[in-house]
Short mmCIF file of C-alpha atoms in Angstrom, two decimals:
data_model
loop_
_atom_site.label_atom_id
_atom_site.label_comp_id
_atom_site.label_asym_id
_atom_site.label_seq_id
_atom_site.Cartn_x
_atom_site.Cartn_y
_atom_site.Cartn_z
CA MET A 1 0.04 -0.30 0.12
CA THR A 2 1.28 3.13 -0.86
CA GLN A 3 2.56 5.28 2.07
CA GLU A 4 0.05 8.87 2.61
CA LEU A 5 3.53 10.26 3.76
CA PRO A 6 7.13 9.88 4.47
CA ASP A 7 6.08 10.07 7.75
CA ALA A 8 9.65 8.48 9.26
CA LEU A 9 11.28 11.39 7.35
CA VAL A 10 9.57 13.90 9.75
CA VAL A 11 12.23 16.68 11.83
CA SER A 12 11.92 18.81 14.97
CA GLN A 13 11.88 22.05 13.92
CA THR A 14 10.45 25.51 14.89
CA SER A 15 9.17 26.80 11.47
CA LYS A 16 5.12 27.93 11.00
CA LEU A 17 2.69 26.56 8.41
CA VAL A 18 -0.18 28.40 7.56
CA PHE A 19 -3.08 26.29 5.58
CA LEU A 20 -5.89 29.35 3.96
CA ILE A 21 -8.28 27.28 2.90
CA LEU A 22 -10.86 28.98 0.55
CA ASP A 23 -13.81 26.59 0.60
CA GLY A 24 -14.73 25.40 -3.12
CA LEU A 25 -12.45 27.88 -4.30
CA GLY A 26 -12.16 25.56 -7.68
CA ASP A 27 -14.64 26.68 -10.67
CA LEU A 28 -15.53 27.15 -14.33
CA PRO A 29 -15.39 29.99 -16.58
CA ASP A 30 -18.50 32.18 -16.67
CA GLY A 31 -20.28 35.49 -17.28
CA PRO A 32 -19.37 38.10 -19.84
CA SER A 33 -15.77 37.66 -19.61
CA ALA A 34 -14.98 33.81 -19.65
CA LYS A 35 -13.38 34.23 -16.54
CA THR A 36 -13.44 31.96 -13.28
CA PRO A 37 -14.85 34.11 -10.01
CA LEU A 38 -10.81 33.64 -9.21
CA GLU A 39 -9.20 34.39 -12.24
CA ALA A 40 -12.02 37.52 -12.20
CA ALA A 41 -11.35 38.95 -9.07
CA TRP A 42 -8.62 41.60 -8.07
CA THR A 43 -5.96 39.58 -5.71
CA PRO A 44 -2.71 41.70 -6.18
CA HIS A 45 -1.29 40.81 -2.93
CA LEU A 46 -2.31 36.56 -3.87
CA ASP A 47 -0.72 37.54 -7.33
CA ASP A 48 2.62 38.99 -5.54
CA LEU A 49 2.83 35.95 -3.90
CA CYS A 50 2.17 33.25 -6.71
CA ALA A 51 5.50 35.62 -8.45
CA ALA A 52 7.31 34.75 -5.84
CA GLY A 53 5.71 31.04 -4.72
CA VAL A 54 5.29 27.90 -6.60
CA CYS A 55 1.56 27.18 -8.16
CA GLY A 56 -0.27 23.62 -9.12
CA LEU A 57 -3.66 22.40 -9.07
CA LEU A 58 -4.92 19.63 -6.79
CA ASP A 59 -7.13 16.48 -7.50
CA PRO A 60 -8.89 16.01 -3.72
CA VAL A 61 -9.06 12.23 -4.12
CA SER A 62 -8.27 11.50 -7.88
CA PRO A 63 -8.99 12.78 -11.22
CA GLY A 64 -12.44 13.05 -11.99
CA VAL A 65 -13.55 11.84 -8.55
CA THR A 66 -16.51 14.28 -7.26
CA PRO A 67 -15.28 14.71 -3.62
CA GLY A 68 -17.15 15.66 -0.59
CA SER A 69 -15.72 18.17 2.01
CA GLY A 70 -14.56 15.33 4.60
CA PRO A 71 -12.23 13.56 2.02
CA GLY A 72 -11.09 16.71 0.37
CA HIS A 73 -9.49 17.99 4.27
CA LEU A 74 -8.20 14.80 4.92
CA ALA A 75 -6.37 15.20 1.89
CA LEU A 76 -5.44 18.31 2.35
CA PHE A 77 -3.71 17.19 6.05
CA GLY A 78 -1.64 14.46 4.64
CA TYR A 79 -4.16 11.54 4.45
CA ASP A 80 -5.42 8.84 2.11
CA PRO A 81 -8.75 10.14 1.67
CA TRP A 82 -9.40 6.45 0.14
CA ALA A 83 -7.97 4.58 2.78
CA HIS A 84 -10.08 6.80 5.72
CA GLN A 85 -13.43 7.50 4.74
CA VAL A 86 -15.43 9.28 7.57
CA GLY A 87 -19.29 10.13 7.38
CA ARG A 88 -20.52 13.74 7.62
CA GLY A 89 -22.19 12.47 10.86
CA ILE A 90 -19.15 12.02 12.70
CA LEU A 91 -17.77 15.64 11.20
CA SER A 92 -20.98 17.13 12.48
CA ALA A 93 -20.68 15.70 15.87
CA LEU A 94 -17.15 16.16 16.92
CA GLY A 95 -18.05 20.06 15.39
CA LEU A 96 -20.43 20.49 17.86
CA ASP A 97 -18.77 18.86 20.36
CA PHE A 98 -21.31 15.90 21.18
CA SER A 99 -20.73 13.24 23.54
CA LEU A 100 -20.53 10.16 21.05
CA GLU A 101 -20.23 7.05 22.93
CA PRO A 102 -19.23 3.81 21.03
CA GLY A 103 -21.83 2.15 18.68
CA ASP A 104 -23.96 5.31 18.44
CA LEU A 105 -24.73 6.28 14.39
CA ALA A 106 -24.06 9.82 13.48
CA ALA A 107 -25.76 11.49 10.32
CA ARG A 108 -25.83 15.29 9.16
CA MET A 109 -29.73 16.60 8.50
CA ASN A 110 -30.69 18.74 6.25
CA PHE A 111 -34.24 20.96 7.14
CA ALA A 112 -35.83 20.89 3.85
CA THR A 113 -38.74 21.84 1.52
CA LEU A 114 -41.52 19.32 -0.03
CA ASP A 115 -44.22 20.22 -2.88
CA LYS A 116 -47.53 18.26 -1.79
CA ALA A 117 -46.73 15.42 -4.10
CA GLY A 118 -43.51 15.30 -1.72
CA ASN A 119 -40.99 16.07 -4.00
CA ILE A 120 -38.19 18.26 -3.05
CA THR A 121 -38.06 21.21 -3.87
CA ASP A 122 -35.18 23.49 -1.92
CA ARG A 123 -32.60 21.07 -0.11
CA ARG A 124 -31.50 23.92 1.90
CA ALA A 125 -35.06 24.68 2.94
CA GLY A 126 -33.56 28.33 1.92
CA ARG A 127 -31.38 28.24 4.44
CA ILE A 128 -33.49 28.87 7.30
CA GLY A 129 -32.26 30.85 10.34
CA ASP A 130 -30.12 29.48 13.57
CA ASP A 131 -33.46 30.65 15.79
CA LEU A 132 -35.96 28.44 13.56
CA ASN A 133 -33.50 25.52 12.94
CA ARG A 134 -33.14 25.50 17.43
CA ARG A 135 -37.48 25.77 17.62
CA LEU A 136 -37.73 22.64 14.67
CA THR A 137 -35.27 20.87 16.58
CA ASP A 138 -36.85 21.10 19.65
CA LEU A 139 -40.07 19.49 18.37
CA LEU A 140 -38.44 16.81 17.31
CA ASN A 141 -36.16 16.25 19.81
CA GLN A 142 -39.96 16.30 21.64
CA GLY A 143 -41.82 14.38 19.30
CA ILE A 144 -39.99 10.99 17.77
CA LYS A 145 -39.72 7.84 19.36
CA LEU A 146 -37.98 4.95 17.95
CA GLY A 147 -38.78 2.40 20.40
CA GLU A 148 -37.16 1.01 23.88
CA GLY A 149 -33.60 0.78 24.15
CA VAL A 150 -33.02 3.16 21.50
CA GLN A 151 -32.38 7.08 22.09
CA CYS A 152 -32.51 10.05 19.39
CA PHE A 153 -30.45 13.02 19.63
CA ILE A 154 -30.89 16.45 17.29
CA GLN A 155 -28.87 19.15 17.43
CA THR A 156 -28.82 22.34 15.82
CA GLU A 157 -25.64 23.07 13.56
CA ARG A 158 -26.45 26.19 11.43
CA GLU A 159 -28.79 27.25 9.38
CA HIS A 160 -30.47 24.54 7.93
CA ARG A 161 -28.15 21.27 8.81
CA ALA A 162 -28.42 19.74 12.30
CA LEU A 163 -26.73 16.60 13.92
CA VAL A 164 -28.88 13.49 14.22
CA VAL A 165 -27.31 10.58 16.50
CA ILE A 166 -29.50 7.02 17.06
CA ARG A 167 -28.19 5.49 19.97
CA GLY A 168 -28.98 1.78 21.04
CA ASP A 169 -27.79 -2.04 20.14
CA GLY A 170 -27.02 -3.51 16.84
CA LEU A 171 -26.76 0.16 14.98
CA SER A 172 -24.59 0.10 11.96
CA ALA A 173 -23.07 2.83 9.09
CA GLU A 174 -24.22 0.46 6.54
CA VAL A 175 -27.24 2.43 5.57
CA SER A 176 -27.70 4.87 2.62
CA ASP A 177 -28.77 8.49 2.61
CA THR A 178 -32.28 9.59 2.10
CA ASP A 179 -30.96 12.73 0.76
CA PRO A 180 -31.00 12.45 -2.66
CA GLN A 181 -28.81 15.12 -3.63
CA ARG A 182 -31.53 17.10 -6.18
CA THR A 183 -34.90 18.43 -6.14
CA GLY A 184 -38.10 17.00 -8.51
CA VAL A 185 -37.67 13.99 -6.55
CA PRO A 186 -38.82 12.50 -2.91
CA PRO A 187 -36.73 11.84 -0.57
CA SER A 188 -34.87 8.54 -0.72
CA PRO A 189 -35.79 5.26 1.53
CA ALA A 190 -32.96 4.55 3.29
CA ARG A 191 -31.71 1.05 2.77
CA ALA A 192 -28.85 -1.49 3.82
CA SER A 193 -26.38 -1.29 2.11
CA GLY A 194 -25.17 -4.16 3.85
CA SER A 195 -25.79 -7.45 6.27
CA SER A 196 -25.59 -5.42 9.09
CA GLY A 197 -27.25 -2.65 8.64
CA THR A 198 -30.96 -3.71 8.30
CA ARG A 199 -31.76 -2.42 11.73
CA SER A 200 -30.16 0.93 11.42
CA ALA A 201 -32.52 1.62 8.01
CA GLU A 202 -35.23 0.75 9.95
CA LEU A 203 -34.66 3.01 12.24
CA VAL A 204 -33.82 6.25 10.04
CA ASN A 205 -36.89 4.95 7.97
CA ALA A 206 -39.24 5.56 11.43
CA PHE A 207 -37.12 8.50 11.97
CA VAL A 208 -37.59 10.53 8.66
CA ALA A 209 -41.73 9.11 8.63
CA GLN A 210 -42.07 10.96 12.68
CA ALA A 211 -40.61 13.62 11.68
CA SER A 212 -42.42 14.35 8.71
CA VAL A 213 -45.77 14.35 10.62
CA ILE A 214 -43.85 16.83 13.39
CA LEU A 215 -43.39 19.36 9.95
CA ARG A 216 -45.96 18.87 8.05
CA GLU A 217 -47.67 22.46 8.98
CA GLN A 218 -44.04 24.30 8.13
CA PRO A 219 -43.87 26.76 5.67
CA ARG A 220 -40.38 26.17 4.28
CA ALA A 221 -38.90 23.55 6.54
CA ASN A 222 -41.58 20.77 6.03
CA GLY A 223 -39.26 17.62 5.75
CA VAL A 224 -35.70 16.05 6.77
CA LEU A 225 -32.75 14.78 4.73
CA LEU A 226 -29.98 12.48 5.68
CA ARG A 227 -26.88 11.22 4.87
CA GLY A 228 -23.14 10.67 5.71
CA PHE A 229 -24.44 7.80 8.24
CA ASP A 230 -21.04 7.03 10.49
CA THR A 231 -19.88 5.40 13.80
CA LEU A 232 -16.85 7.41 15.40
CA GLY A 233 -13.38 5.76 14.21
CA GLN A 234 -9.75 6.61 14.87
CA LEU A 235 -7.31 8.45 12.95
CA PRO A 236 -3.46 9.13 14.21
CA SER A 237 -3.31 12.34 14.77
CA MET A 238 -0.95 15.45 13.24
CA LYS A 239 0.97 15.71 16.56
CA GLU A 240 1.72 11.58 16.35
CA ARG A 241 2.60 11.66 12.29
CA TYR A 242 4.10 15.24 11.73
CA GLY A 243 5.23 16.65 15.12
CA LEU A 244 2.76 19.55 14.50
CA ARG A 245 1.50 21.59 17.59
CA CYS A 246 -1.72 22.67 15.10
CA LEU A 247 -4.47 24.82 15.73
CA ALA A 248 -8.01 25.39 13.48
CA ILE A 249 -10.00 28.32 13.42
CA ALA A 250 -12.76 27.61 11.40
CA GLY A 251 -16.22 28.64 11.83
CA TYR A 252 -18.91 26.15 10.53
CA PRO A 253 -19.04 22.73 13.18
CA MET A 254 -18.19 20.29 10.33
CA TYR A 255 -15.08 21.83 9.75
CA ARG A 256 -13.95 21.90 13.53
CA GLY A 257 -14.68 18.14 13.41
CA LEU A 258 -12.11 17.67 10.97
CA ALA A 259 -9.92 19.69 12.74
CA ARG A 260 -10.62 17.59 15.56
CA LEU A 261 -10.84 14.03 14.08
CA VAL A 262 -6.83 14.89 13.00
CA GLY A 263 -6.03 15.78 16.73
CA MET A 264 -6.16 19.63 16.06
CA GLU A 265 -7.10 22.22 18.80
CA VAL A 266 -9.87 24.13 17.69
CA HIS A 267 -10.25 27.84 18.63
CA PRO A 268 -13.76 28.66 20.19
CA GLY A 269 -13.62 29.98 16.37
CA SER A 270 -15.31 32.48 14.03
CA SER A 271 -16.53 32.96 10.36
CA ASP A 272 -15.24 36.60 10.07
CA LEU A 273 -12.48 37.45 8.39
CA GLU A 274 -10.73 39.83 10.49
CA GLU A 275 -11.62 38.14 13.78
CA GLN A 276 -9.95 34.59 12.24
CA ILE A 277 -6.60 36.78 11.27
CA LYS A 278 -6.49 38.19 14.94
CA ILE A 279 -6.51 34.49 16.37
CA LEU A 280 -4.09 33.81 14.55
CA ALA A 281 -1.79 36.65 15.44
CA GLN A 282 -2.83 36.05 19.22
CA SER A 283 -1.73 32.23 18.50
CA PHE A 284 0.90 32.52 16.54
CA GLU A 285 4.09 31.74 19.35
CA ALA A 286 1.77 28.86 20.73
CA PHE A 287 1.58 26.73 17.67
CA ASP A 288 3.14 25.66 14.29
CA PHE A 289 0.39 24.74 12.22
CA PHE A 290 -2.69 26.70 11.35
CA TYR A 291 -5.57 25.74 9.35
CA LEU A 292 -7.97 28.99 8.54
CA HIS A 293 -11.21 27.96 6.86
CA VAL A 294 -13.41 30.48 4.27
CA LYS A 295 -16.68 29.04 4.13
CA ALA A 296 -18.18 31.68 1.71
CA THR A 297 -16.62 30.98 -1.37
CA ASP A 298 -18.51 27.60 -1.09
CA LEU A 299 -21.74 28.84 -0.39
CA PHE A 300 -21.73 31.05 -2.97
CA GLY A 301 -20.79 28.74 -5.56
CA GLU A 302 -23.52 26.55 -4.13
CA ASP A 303 -26.13 29.63 -4.59
CA GLY A 304 -24.93 30.55 -8.45
CA ASP A 305 -24.23 33.34 -7.49
CA PHE A 306 -20.69 34.82 -9.55
CA GLU A 307 -20.32 37.93 -8.11
CA GLY A 308 -20.69 37.05 -4.42
CA LYS A 309 -17.63 34.51 -4.93
CA ARG A 310 -16.15 37.03 -6.61
CA GLN A 311 -16.05 39.38 -3.89
CA ALA A 312 -15.70 36.61 -1.27
CA ILE A 313 -12.28 36.05 -2.61
CA GLU A 314 -11.02 39.48 -3.05
CA ALA A 315 -12.03 39.30 0.89
CA VAL A 316 -9.52 37.17 1.28
CA ASP A 317 -7.03 39.12 -1.11
CA ARG A 318 -7.14 42.06 1.48
CA VAL A 319 -6.09 40.17 4.87
CA VAL A 320 -2.94 38.35 2.97
CA PRO A 321 -0.96 41.06 3.84
CA GLN A 322 -1.90 40.90 7.62
CA ILE A 323 -0.87 36.94 7.75
CA VAL A 324 2.04 37.60 5.68
CA ASP A 325 3.17 40.33 8.31
CA LEU A 326 3.36 37.32 11.31
CA ARG A 327 5.95 36.04 8.93
CA PRO A 328 5.02 32.37 8.35
CA ASP A 329 7.39 30.21 6.66
CA VAL A 330 5.21 28.77 4.72
CA LEU A 331 1.80 29.80 3.15
CA VAL A 332 0.00 27.57 1.23
CA VAL A 333 -3.45 28.97 -0.32
CA THR A 334 -5.94 26.32 -2.01
CA GLY A 335 -9.20 24.77 -1.24
CA ASP A 336 -11.03 21.46 -0.38
CA HIS A 337 -12.31 21.01 -3.94
CA SER A 338 -14.67 22.58 -6.69
CA THR A 339 -17.86 23.88 -6.71
CA PRO A 340 -18.05 25.97 -9.69
CA VAL A 341 -20.91 28.68 -9.81
CA SER A 342 -22.66 27.30 -13.03
CA MET A 343 -22.83 23.65 -11.68
CA ARG A 344 -24.18 24.92 -8.12
CA ALA A 345 -22.54 21.39 -6.42
CA HIS A 346 -19.02 20.48 -5.88
CA SER A 347 -17.27 19.11 -8.72
CA TRP A 348 -14.17 16.50 -10.31
CA HIS A 349 -12.38 19.77 -11.42
CA PRO A 350 -8.68 20.16 -9.98
CA VAL A 351 -8.26 22.81 -7.54
CA PRO A 352 -5.58 25.96 -7.80
CA VAL A 353 -2.91 25.78 -4.98
CA LEU A 354 -0.38 28.14 -4.20
CA LEU A 355 2.29 27.81 -1.97
CA TRP A 356 4.89 30.96 -0.60
CA ALA A 357 8.27 29.79 1.40
CA ALA A 358 11.77 30.86 1.21
CA ARG A 359 12.82 27.62 -0.44
CA CYS A 360 10.71 28.57 -3.49
CA ARG A 361 11.89 27.71 -6.84
CA PRO A 362 9.53 30.64 -9.01
CA ASP A 363 7.59 29.59 -12.11
CA GLU A 364 5.36 30.72 -14.58
CA ALA A 365 2.61 31.21 -12.78
CA LYS A 366 2.57 34.81 -12.71
CA THR A 367 -1.39 35.22 -11.12
CA PHE A 368 -3.52 32.99 -9.28
CA GLY A 369 -6.14 31.50 -11.05
CA GLU A 370 -7.30 28.07 -12.65
CA ARG A 371 -5.25 28.09 -16.24
CA ALA A 372 -2.41 30.25 -14.51
CA CYS A 373 -1.91 27.50 -11.94
CA LEU A 374 -2.26 25.10 -15.03
CA ARG A 375 1.59 26.36 -15.71
CA GLY A 376 2.59 26.03 -11.98
CA GLY A 377 5.50 24.18 -11.30
CA LEU A 378 3.89 21.86 -8.88
CA GLY A 379 1.57 20.75 -11.79
CA ARG A 380 -1.35 18.51 -11.49
CA GLN A 381 -1.05 15.86 -8.85
CA LEU A 382 -3.23 14.28 -5.52
CA MET A 383 -4.22 16.66 -3.09
CA ARG A 384 -2.48 14.44 -0.51
CA HIS A 385 1.36 15.36 -1.24
CA LEU A 386 0.35 18.45 -0.57
CA MET A 387 1.44 18.38 2.83
CA ALA A 388 4.81 16.67 2.29
CA LEU A 389 5.10 19.94 0.22
CA ALA A 390 4.97 22.16 3.22
CA LEU A 391 6.68 20.42 5.49
CA ALA A 392 9.34 20.00 3.28
CA HIS A 393 9.44 24.01 2.38
CA GLY A 394 9.70 24.44 5.73
CA GLY A 395 12.66 21.95 6.68
CA ARG A 396 10.51 19.72 8.60
CA LEU A 397 11.72 16.46 6.14
CA THR A 398 14.97 14.89 6.47
CA LYS A 399 16.61 13.17 3.65
CA TYR A 400 15.53 9.52 2.56
CA GLY A 401 18.12 6.98 1.90
CA ALA A 402 21.90 6.73 1.79
#
């Protein structure tokens, strides 16, 4: 089996590594300019880093494979996403500090809008607010009963998102999603995807049926969609693998959960860019590796909002000088996957990456964009190799072999 990273080559150093992750960064040309939002954005500071750094394109999982956020982030942190599959429910639970017990079955839930025929018209229920989400999860917690010996917990995550945890004997992650990931069709029935998943599928279908009754009078959030079923597993931490003291600065629970999964310390967090930079500056001496997550780029991609995504990228560019002023030894700017505005969803397209460090070999990419990065010195490669490149540029890998 291919080694994920040359962990045995890691050496102790004092270098500082910053990963600035613009969720869903990659895109396709669109609009009158036939540019991507990244290419159309005014990014003088990122362009300056390109001139002194090295660029390329990254495939989060494999060429042609559309990744979820979980696999994309695991690859960013140097873990093989094929070898480590983690359900979205576990990430949500970790991000919300939910106390999972062995055997708990966790899933990500979307409140959704269904028409009179039971077909999905909006998978996100118009992105309802957190207050309404909390009121609806309270109703579900009070009303759903799955039988003797089975407990069910529903917890607000954000907007239309929530966490569902089913606790009882004999549960398995071998159950299919009820979210068909498209509109105009009814929610999918949960089905056992393996021999041990029958009981879990029955409980999930009972949950969905009861939730539909409880929510039926709601004008928008009158249905639920569940996906990413999983039980808790173990991954070696980034401290164990790379000797890094890691800090995550992320506002959305799922990404905080991803960080916890690989052993990062997670700041209470914020989605405000300026606040994230303040946290970075205040914590800079105490940690070696910093993961800053920007969600806005992905949200605008999913909403089909070219201008919104362009402006979100420009907002990131404006804070880049504050990061550079901290004098990190390595600064990486990339995304976890592509979310093209024209597709309103994740896609298989490779993600642009910029790596800036003192030991970079400058390349032909002088601006930060998809087509410019295609000419970069990193070429096109698997995202899971990015961590090795960052460690090497930070002087944290020794020579292999005699």
